[in-house]
MMTF fields as JSON, N, C-alpha, C and O atoms, coordinates in Angstrom:
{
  "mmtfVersion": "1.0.0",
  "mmtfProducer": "UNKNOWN",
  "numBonds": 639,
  "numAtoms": 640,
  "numGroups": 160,
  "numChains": 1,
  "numModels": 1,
  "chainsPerModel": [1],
  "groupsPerChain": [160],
  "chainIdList": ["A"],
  "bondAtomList": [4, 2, 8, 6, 12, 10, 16, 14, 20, 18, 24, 22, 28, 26, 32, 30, 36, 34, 40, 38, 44, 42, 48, 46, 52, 50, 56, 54, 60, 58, 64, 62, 68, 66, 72, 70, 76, 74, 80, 78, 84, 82, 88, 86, 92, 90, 96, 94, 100, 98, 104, 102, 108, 106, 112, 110, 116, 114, 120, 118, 124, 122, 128, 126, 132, 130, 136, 134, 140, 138, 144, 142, 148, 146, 152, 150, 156, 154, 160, 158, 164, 162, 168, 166, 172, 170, 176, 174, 180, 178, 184, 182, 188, 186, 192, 190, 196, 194, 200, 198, 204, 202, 208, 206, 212, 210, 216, 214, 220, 218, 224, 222, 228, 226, 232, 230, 236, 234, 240, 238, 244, 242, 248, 246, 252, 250, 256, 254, 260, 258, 264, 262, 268, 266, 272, 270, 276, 274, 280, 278, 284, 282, 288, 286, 292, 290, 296, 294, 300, 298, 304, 302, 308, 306, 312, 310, 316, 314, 320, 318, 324, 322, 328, 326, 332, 330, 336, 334, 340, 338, 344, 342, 348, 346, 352, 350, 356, 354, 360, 358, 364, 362, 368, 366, 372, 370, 376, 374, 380, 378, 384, 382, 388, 386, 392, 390, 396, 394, 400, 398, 404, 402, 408, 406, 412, 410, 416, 414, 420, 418, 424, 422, 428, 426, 432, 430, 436, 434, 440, 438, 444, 442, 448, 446, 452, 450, 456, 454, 460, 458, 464, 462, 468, 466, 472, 470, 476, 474, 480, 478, 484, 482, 488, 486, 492, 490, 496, 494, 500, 498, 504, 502, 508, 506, 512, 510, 516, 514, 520, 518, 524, 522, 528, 526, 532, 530, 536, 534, 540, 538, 544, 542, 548, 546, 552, 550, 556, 554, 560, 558, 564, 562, 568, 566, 572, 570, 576, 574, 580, 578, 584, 582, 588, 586, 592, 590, 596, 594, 600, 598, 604, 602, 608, 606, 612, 610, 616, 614, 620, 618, 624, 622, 628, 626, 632, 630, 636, 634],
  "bondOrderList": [1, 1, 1, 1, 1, 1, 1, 1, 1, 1, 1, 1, 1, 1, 1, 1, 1, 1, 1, 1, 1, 1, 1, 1, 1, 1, 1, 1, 1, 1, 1, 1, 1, 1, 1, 1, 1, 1, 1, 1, 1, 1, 1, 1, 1, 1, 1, 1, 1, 1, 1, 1, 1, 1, 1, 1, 1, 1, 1, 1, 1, 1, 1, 1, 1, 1, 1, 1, 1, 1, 1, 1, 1, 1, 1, 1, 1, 1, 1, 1, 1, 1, 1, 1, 1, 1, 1, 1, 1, 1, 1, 1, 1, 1, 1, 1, 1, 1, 1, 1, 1, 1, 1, 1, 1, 1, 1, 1, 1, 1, 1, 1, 1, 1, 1, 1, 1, 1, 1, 1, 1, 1, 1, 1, 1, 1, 1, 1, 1, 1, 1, 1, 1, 1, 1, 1, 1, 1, 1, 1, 1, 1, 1, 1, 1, 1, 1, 1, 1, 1, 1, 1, 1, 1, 1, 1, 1, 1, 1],
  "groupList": [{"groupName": "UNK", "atomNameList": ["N", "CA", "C", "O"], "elementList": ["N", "C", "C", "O"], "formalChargeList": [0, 0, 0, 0], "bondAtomList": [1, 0, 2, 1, 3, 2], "bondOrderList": [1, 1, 2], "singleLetterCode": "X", "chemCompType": "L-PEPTIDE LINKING"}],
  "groupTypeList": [0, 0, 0, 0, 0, 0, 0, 0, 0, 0, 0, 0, 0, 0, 0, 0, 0, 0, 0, 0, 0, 0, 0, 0, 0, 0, 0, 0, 0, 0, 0, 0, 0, 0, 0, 0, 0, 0, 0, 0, 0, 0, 0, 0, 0, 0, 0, 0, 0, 0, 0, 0, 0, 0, 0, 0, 0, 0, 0, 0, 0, 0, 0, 0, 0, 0, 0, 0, 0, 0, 0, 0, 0, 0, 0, 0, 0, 0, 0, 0, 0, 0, 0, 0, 0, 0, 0, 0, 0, 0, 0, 0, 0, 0, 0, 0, 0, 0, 0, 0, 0, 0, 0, 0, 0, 0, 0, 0, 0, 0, 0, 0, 0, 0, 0, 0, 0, 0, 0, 0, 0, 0, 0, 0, 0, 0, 0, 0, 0, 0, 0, 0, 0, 0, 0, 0, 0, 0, 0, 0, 0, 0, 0, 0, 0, 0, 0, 0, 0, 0, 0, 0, 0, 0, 0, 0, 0, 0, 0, 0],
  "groupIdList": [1, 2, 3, 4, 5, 6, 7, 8, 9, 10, 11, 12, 13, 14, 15, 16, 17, 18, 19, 20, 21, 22, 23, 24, 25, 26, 27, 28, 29, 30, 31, 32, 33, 34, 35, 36, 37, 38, 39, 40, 41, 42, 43, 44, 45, 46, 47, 48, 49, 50, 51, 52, 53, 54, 55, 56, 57, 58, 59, 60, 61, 62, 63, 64, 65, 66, 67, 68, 69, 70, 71, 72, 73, 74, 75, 76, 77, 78, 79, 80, 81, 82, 83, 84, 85, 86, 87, 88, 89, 90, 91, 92, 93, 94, 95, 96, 97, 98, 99, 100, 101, 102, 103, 104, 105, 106, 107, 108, 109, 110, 111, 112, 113, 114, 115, 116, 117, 118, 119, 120, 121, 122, 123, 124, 125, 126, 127, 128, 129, 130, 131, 132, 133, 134, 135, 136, 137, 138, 139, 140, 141, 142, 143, 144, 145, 146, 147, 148, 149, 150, 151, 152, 153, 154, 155, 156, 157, 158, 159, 160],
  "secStructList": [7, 2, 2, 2, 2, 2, 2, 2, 6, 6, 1, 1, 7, 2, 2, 2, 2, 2, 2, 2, 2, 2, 2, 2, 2, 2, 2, 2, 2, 2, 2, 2, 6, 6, 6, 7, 1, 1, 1, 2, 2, 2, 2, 2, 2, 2, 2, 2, 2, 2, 2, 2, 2, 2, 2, 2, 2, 6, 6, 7, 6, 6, 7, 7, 2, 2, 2, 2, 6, 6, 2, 2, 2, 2, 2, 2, 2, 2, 2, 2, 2, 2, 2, 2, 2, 2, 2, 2, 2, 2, 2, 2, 2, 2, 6, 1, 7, 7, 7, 7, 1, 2, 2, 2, 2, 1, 1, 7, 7, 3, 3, 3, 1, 1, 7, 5, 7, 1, 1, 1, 7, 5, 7, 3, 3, 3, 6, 6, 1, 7, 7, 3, 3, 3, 7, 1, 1, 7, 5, 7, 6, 6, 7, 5, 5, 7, 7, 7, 3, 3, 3, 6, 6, 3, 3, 3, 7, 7, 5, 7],
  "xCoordList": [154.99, 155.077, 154.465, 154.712, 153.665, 152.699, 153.679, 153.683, 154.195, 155.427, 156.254, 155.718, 157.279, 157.671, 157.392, 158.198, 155.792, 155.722, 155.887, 156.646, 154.839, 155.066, 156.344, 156.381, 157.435, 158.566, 158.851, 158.779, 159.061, 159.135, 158.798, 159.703, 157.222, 156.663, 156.969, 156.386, 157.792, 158.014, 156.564, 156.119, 156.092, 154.803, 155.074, 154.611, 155.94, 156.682, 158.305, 159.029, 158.541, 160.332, 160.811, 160.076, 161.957, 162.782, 163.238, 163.721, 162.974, 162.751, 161.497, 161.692, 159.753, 158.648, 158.794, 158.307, 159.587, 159.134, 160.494, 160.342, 161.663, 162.712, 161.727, 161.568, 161.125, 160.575, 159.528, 159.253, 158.884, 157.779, 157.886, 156.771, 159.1, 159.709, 160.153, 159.779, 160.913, 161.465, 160.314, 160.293, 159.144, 158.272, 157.385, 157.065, 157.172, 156.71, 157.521, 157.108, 158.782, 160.289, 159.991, 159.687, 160.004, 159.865, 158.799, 158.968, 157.657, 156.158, 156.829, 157.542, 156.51, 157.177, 157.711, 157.243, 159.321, 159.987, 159.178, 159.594, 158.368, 157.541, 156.556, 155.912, 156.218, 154.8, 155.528, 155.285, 156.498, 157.43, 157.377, 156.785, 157.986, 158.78, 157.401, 157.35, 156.304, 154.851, 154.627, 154.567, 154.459, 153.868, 154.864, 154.666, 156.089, 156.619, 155.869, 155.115, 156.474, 155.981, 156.85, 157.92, 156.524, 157.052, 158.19, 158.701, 158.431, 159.49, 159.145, 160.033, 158.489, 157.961, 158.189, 158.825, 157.38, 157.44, 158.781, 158.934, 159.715, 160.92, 161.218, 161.046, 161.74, 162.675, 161.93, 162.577, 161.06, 159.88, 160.605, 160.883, 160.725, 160.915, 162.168, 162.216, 163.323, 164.566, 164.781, 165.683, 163.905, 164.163, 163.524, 164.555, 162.755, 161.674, 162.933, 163.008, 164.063, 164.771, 166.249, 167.213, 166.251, 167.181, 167.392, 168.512, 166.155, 165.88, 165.658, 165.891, 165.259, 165.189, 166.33, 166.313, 167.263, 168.642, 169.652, 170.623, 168.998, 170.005, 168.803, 169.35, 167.878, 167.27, 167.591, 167.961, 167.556, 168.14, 169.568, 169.626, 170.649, 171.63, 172.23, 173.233, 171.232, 171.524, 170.989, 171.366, 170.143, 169.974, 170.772, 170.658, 171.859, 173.462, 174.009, 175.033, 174.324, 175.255, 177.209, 178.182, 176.992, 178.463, 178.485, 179.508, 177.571, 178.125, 178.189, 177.586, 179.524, 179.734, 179.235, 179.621, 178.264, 177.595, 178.668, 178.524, 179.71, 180.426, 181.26, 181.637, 181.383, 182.156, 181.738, 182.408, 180.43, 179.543, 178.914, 178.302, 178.898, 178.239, 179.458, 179.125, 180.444, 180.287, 180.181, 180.056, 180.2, 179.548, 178.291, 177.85, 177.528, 175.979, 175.535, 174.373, 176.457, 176.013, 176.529, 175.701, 177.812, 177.795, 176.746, 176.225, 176.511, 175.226, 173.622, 172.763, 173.653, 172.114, 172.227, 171.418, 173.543, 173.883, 173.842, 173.393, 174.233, 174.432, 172.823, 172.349, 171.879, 170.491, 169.575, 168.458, 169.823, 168.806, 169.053, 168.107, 170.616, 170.798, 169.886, 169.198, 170.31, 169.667, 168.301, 167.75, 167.832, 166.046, 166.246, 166.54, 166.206, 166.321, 166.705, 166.004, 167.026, 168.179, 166.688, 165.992, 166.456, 165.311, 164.147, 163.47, 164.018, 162.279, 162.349, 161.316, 163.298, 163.59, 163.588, 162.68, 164.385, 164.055, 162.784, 162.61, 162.181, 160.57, 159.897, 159.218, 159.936, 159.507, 159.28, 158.251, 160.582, 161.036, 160.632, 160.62, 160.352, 159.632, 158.731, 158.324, 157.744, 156.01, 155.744, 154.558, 156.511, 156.152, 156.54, 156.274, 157.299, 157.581, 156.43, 155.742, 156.416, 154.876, 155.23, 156.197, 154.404, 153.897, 153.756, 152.838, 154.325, 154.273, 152.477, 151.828, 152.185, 150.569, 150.936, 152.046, 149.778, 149.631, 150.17, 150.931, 149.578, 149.645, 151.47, 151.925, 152.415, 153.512, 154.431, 155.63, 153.408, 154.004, 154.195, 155.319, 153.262, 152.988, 152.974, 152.932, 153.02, 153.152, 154.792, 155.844, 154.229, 155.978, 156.241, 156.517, 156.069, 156.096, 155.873, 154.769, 156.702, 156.26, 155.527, 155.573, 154.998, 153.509, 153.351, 153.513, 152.978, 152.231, 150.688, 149.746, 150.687, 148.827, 148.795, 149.431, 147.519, 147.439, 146.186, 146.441, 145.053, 143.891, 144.472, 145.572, 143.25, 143.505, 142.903, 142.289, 143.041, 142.851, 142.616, 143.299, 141.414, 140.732, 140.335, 139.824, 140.709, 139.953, 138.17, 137.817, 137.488, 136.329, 136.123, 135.302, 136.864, 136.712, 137.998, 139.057, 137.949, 138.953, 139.774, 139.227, 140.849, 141.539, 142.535, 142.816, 142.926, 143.609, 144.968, 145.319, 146.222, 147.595, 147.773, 146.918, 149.036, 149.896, 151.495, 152.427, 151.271, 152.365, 152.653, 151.781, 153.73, 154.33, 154.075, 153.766, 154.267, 153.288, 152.021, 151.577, 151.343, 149.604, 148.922, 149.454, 147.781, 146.78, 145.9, 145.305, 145.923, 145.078, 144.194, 144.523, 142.886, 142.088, 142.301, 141.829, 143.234, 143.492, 142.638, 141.981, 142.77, 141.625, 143.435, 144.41, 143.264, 143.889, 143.417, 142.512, 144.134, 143.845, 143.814, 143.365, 144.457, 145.06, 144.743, 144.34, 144.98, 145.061, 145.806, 146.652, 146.147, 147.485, 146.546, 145.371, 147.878, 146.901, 147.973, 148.849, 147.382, 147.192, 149.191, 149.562, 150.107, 150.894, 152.335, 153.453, 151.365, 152.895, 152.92, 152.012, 153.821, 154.209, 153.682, 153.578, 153.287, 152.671, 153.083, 153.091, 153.403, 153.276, 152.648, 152.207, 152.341, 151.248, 151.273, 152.041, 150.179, 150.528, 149.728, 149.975, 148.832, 147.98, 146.861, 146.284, 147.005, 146.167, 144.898, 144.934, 143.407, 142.612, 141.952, 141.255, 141.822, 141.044, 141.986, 143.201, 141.093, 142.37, 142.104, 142.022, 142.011, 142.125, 143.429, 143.971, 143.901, 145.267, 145.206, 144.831, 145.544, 145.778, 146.929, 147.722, 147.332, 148.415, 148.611, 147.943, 149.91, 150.373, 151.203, 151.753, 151.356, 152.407, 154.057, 154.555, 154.65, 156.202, 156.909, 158.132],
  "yCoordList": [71.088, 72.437, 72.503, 73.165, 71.66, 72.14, 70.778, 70.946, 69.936, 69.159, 70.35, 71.046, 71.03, 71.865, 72.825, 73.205, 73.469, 74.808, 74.168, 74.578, 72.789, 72.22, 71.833, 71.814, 71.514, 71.566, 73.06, 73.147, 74.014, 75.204, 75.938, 76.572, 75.966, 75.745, 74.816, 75.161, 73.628, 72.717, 72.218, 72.242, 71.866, 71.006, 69.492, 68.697, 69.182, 67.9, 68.044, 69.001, 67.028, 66.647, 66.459, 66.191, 66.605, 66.578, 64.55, 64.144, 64.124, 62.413, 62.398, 62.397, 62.385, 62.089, 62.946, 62.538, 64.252, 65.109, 64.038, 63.921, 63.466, 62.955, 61.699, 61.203, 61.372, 59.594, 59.726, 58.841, 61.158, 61.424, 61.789, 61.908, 62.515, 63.4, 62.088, 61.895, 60.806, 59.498, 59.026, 58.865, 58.614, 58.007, 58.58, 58.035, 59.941, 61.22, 60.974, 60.847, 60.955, 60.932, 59.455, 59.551, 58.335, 56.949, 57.194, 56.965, 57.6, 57.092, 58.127, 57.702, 59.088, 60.18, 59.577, 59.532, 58.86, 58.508, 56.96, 56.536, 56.307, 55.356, 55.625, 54.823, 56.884, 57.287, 57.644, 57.054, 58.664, 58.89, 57.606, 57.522, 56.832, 55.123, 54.722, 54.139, 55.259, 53.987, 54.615, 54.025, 56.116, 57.004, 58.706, 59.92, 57.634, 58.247, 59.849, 59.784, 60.923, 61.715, 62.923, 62.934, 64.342, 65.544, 65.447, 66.458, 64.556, 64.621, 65.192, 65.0, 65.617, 66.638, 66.139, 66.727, 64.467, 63.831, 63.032, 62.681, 62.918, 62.116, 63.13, 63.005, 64.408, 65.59, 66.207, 66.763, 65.943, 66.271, 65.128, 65.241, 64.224, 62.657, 63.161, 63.713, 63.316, 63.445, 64.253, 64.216, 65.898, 67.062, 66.018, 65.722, 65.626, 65.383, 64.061, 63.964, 62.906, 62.506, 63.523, 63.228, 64.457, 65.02, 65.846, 66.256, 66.197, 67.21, 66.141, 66.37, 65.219, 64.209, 63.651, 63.348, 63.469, 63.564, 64.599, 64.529, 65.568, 66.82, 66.958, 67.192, 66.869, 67.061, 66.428, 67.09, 64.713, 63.859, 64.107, 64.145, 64.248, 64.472, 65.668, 65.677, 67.13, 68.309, 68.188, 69.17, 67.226, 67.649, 66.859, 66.897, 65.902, 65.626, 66.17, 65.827, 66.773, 67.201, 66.978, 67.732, 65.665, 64.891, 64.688, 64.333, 64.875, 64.889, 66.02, 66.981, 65.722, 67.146, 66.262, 65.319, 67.244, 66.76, 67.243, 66.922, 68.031, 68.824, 67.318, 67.001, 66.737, 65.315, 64.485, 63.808, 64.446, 63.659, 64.028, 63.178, 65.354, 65.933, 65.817, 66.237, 65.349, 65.181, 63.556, 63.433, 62.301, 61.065, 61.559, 61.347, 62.229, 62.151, 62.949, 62.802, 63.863, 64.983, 63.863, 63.717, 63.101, 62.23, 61.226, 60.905, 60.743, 59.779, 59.975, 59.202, 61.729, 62.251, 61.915, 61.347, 62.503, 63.18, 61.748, 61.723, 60.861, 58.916, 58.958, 59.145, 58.752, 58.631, 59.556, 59.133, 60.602, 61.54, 61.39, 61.525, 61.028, 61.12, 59.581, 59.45, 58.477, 57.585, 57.513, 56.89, 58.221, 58.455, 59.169, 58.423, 60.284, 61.077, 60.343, 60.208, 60.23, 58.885, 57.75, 57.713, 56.844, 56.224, 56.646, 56.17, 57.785, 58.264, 58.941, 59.175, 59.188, 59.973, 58.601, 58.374, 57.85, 56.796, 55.997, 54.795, 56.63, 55.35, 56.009, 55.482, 57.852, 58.825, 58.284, 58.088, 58.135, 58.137, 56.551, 56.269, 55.76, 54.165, 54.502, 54.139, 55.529, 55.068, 56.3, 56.432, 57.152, 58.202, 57.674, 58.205, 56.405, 55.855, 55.0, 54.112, 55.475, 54.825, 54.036, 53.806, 53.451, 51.782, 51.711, 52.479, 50.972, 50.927, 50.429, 49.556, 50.984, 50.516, 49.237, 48.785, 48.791, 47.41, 47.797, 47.153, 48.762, 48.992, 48.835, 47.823, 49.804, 49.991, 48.75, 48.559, 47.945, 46.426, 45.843, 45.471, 45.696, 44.68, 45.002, 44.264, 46.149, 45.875, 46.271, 46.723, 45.805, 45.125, 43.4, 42.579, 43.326, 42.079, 40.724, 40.7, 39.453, 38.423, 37.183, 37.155, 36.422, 35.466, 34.662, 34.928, 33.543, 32.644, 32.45, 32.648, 31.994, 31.908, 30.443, 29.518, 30.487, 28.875, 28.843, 27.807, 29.413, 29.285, 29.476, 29.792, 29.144, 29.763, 31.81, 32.179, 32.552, 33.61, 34.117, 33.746, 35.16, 35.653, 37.116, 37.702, 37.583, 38.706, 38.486, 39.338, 37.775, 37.253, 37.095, 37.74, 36.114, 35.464, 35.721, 35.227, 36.448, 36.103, 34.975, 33.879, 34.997, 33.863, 34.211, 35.29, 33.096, 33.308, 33.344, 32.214, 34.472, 34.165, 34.124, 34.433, 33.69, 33.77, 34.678, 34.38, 35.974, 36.789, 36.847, 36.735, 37.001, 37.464, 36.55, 36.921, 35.183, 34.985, 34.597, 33.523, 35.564, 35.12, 34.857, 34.442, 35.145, 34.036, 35.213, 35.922, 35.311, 36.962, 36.61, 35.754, 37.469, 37.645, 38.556, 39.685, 37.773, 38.9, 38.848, 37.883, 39.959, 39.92, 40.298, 40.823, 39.803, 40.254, 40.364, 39.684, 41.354, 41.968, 40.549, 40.623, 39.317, 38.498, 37.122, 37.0, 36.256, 34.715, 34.244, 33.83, 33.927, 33.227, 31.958, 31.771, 31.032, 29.53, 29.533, 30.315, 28.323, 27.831, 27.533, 26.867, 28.019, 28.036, 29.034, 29.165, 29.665, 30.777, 31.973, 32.34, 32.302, 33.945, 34.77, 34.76, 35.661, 36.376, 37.894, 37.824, 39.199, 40.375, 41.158, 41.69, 41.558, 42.232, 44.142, 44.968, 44.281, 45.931, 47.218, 48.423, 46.516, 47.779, 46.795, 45.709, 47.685, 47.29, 47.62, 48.839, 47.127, 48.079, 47.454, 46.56, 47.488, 47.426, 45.901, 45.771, 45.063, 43.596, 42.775, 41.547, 43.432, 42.826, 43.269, 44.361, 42.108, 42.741, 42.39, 41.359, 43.229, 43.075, 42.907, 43.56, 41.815, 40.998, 41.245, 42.088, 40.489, 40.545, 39.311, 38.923, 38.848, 37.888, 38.238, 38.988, 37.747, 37.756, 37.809, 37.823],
  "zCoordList": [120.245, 120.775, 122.174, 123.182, 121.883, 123.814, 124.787, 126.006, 124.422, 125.554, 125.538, 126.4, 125.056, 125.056, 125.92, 126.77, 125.716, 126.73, 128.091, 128.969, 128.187, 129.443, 130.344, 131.575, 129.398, 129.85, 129.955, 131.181, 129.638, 129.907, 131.086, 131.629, 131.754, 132.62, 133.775, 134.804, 133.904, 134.63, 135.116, 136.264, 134.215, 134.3, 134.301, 135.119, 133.207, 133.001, 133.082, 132.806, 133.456, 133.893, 132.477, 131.526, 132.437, 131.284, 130.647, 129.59, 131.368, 131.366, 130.011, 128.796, 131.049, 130.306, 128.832, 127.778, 128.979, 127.586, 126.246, 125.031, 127.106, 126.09, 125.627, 124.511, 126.912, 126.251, 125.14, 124.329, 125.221, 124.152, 123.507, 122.998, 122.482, 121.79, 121.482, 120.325, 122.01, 120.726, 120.616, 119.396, 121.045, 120.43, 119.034, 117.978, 119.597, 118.377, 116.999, 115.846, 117.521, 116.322, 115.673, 114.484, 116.089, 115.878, 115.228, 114.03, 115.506, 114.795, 113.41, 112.5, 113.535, 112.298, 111.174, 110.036, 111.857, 110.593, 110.128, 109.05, 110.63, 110.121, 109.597, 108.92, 109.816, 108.763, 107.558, 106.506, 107.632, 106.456, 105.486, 104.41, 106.005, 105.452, 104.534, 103.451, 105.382, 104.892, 103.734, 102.655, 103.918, 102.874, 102.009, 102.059, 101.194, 101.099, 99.83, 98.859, 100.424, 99.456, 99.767, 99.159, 100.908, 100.959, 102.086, 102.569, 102.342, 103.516, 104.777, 105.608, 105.065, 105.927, 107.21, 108.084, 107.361, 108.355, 109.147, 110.318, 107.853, 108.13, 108.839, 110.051, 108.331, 108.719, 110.812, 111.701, 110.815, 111.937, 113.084, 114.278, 112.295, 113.442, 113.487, 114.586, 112.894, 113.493, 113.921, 114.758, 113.559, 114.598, 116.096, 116.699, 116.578, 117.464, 118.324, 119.548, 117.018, 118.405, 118.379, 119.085, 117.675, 118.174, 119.186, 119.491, 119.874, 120.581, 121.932, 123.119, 121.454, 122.683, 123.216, 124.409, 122.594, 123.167, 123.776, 124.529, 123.123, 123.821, 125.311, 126.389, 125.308, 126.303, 127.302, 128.272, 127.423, 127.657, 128.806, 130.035, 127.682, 128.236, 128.813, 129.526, 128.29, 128.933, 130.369, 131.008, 131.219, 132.681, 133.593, 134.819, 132.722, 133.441, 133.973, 133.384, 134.617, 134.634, 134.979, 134.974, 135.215, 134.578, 133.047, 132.46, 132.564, 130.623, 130.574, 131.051, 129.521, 128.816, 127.048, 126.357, 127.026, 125.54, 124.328, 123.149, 124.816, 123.585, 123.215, 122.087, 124.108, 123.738, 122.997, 122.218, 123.187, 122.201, 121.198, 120.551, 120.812, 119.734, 118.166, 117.058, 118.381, 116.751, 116.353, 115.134, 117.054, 117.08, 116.837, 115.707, 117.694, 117.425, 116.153, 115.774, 115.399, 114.695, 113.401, 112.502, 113.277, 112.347, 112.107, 111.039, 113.431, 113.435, 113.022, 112.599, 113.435, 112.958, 111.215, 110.482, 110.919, 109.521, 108.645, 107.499, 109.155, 108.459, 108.275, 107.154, 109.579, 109.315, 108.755, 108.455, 108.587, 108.015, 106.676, 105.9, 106.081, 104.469, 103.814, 102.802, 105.032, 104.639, 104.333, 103.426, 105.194, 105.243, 104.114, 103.179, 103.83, 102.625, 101.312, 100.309, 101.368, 99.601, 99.41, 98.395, 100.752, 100.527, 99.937, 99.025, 100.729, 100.617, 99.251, 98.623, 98.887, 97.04, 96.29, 95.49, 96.474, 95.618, 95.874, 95.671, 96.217, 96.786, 96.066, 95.184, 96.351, 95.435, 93.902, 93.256, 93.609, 92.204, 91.475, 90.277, 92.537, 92.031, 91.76, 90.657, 92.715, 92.495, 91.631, 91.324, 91.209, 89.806, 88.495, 87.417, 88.703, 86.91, 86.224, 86.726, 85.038, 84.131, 83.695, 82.968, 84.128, 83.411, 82.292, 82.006, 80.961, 79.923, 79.496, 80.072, 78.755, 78.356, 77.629, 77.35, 77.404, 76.635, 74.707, 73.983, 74.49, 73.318, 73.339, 72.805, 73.932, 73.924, 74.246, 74.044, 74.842, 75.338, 74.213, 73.879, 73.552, 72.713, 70.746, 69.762, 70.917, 69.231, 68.793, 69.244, 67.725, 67.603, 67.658, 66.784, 68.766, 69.321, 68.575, 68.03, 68.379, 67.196, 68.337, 69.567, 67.557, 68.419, 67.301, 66.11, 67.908, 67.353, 67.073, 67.84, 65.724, 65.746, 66.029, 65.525, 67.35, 67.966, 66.771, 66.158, 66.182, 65.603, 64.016, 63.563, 63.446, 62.111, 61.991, 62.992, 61.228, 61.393, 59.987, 59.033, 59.882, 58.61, 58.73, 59.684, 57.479, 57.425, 58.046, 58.863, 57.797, 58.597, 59.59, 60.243, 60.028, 61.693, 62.535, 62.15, 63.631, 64.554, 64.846, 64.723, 65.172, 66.011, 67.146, 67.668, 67.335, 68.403, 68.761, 69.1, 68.855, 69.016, 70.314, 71.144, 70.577, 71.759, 71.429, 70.682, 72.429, 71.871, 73.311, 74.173, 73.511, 75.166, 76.364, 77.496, 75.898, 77.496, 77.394, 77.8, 76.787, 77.145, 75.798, 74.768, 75.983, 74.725, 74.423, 75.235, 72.903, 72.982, 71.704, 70.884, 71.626, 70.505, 69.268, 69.143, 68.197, 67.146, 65.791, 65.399, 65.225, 63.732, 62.98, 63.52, 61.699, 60.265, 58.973, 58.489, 58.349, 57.277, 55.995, 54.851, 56.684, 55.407, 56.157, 57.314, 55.356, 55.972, 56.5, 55.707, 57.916, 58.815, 59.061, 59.38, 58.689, 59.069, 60.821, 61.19, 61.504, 62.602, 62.412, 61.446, 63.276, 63.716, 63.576, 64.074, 62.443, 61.691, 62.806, 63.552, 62.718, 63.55, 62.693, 61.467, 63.718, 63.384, 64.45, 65.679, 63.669, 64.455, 64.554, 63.536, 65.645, 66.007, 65.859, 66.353, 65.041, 64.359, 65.296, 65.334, 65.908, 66.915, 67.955, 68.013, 68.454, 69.935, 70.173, 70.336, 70.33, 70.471, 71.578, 71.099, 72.902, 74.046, 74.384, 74.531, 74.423, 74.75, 73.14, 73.117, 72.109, 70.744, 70.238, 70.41, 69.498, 69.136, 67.16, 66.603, 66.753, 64.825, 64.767, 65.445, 63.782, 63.186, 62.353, 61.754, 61.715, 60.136, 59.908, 60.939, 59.216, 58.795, 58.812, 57.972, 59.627, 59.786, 58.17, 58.031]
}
């Protein structure tokens, strides 16, 4: 707003206010990109180079901008949907939940690498990794075993 009054004022030439109005626009839609969330900033950067182009080319006076305005109005319209479509789906990545461990994993069939007791812990391998389970019953050292609930990084078994 204050390049603006200054251009208004003829404080600054219509050149320095276009070159600062794309850099304003440029940083904008890269803060957008970094930190996607309200749009606010994307929509700011493309008002900021759109205005830098009409500025631009309005103190021509051999252009007639009416020639170029529906190339450029298709071209705003290509990049702003793109920015927009992105920054919703970036939205929509970093709001989806992460499945918990519990939801990961029970269900799930594993091997007992240990032997395992109502008494003593042992040890399965379910998914990938190597976990500390207790059971209600006796699993000797290699049977499958599925896993019925989750409690902190302990997991309870059962016999397949």
């Amino acid at each position: 707003m204050v390049l603006l009054a200054f251009y208004v004022f003829n404080v600054i030439g219509p050149n320095l206010l276009a070159f600062t109005l794309v850099i304003a626009g440029i940083a904008l839609v890269i803060l957008e990109l970094k930190k996607p969330g309200i749009q606010v900033f994307g929509i700011l950067g493309i008002i900021c180079l759109t205005l830098s182009v009409f500025i631009q080319y309005a103190q021509r006076p051999y252009v007639n901008i009416i020639e170029y305005a529906p190339p450029l109005a298709f071209f705003l319209l290509a990049v702003s949907t793109f920015i927009v479509i992105t920054i919703q789906k970036a939205s929509k990545a970093l709001s989806m939940k992460k499945p918990t461990l519990e939801e990961r994993l029970v269900g799930k069939v594993g091997i007992a690498k240990t032997p395992i007791s109502p008494a003593k812990p042992g040890v399965v391998y379910v998914e990938g990794e190597t976990w500390t389970a207790y059971s209600s019953e006796e699993i000797r050292e290699g049977e499958k075993v599925v896993v019925e609930k989750v409690s902190g990084l302990t997991l309870y078994v059962k016999k397949t």
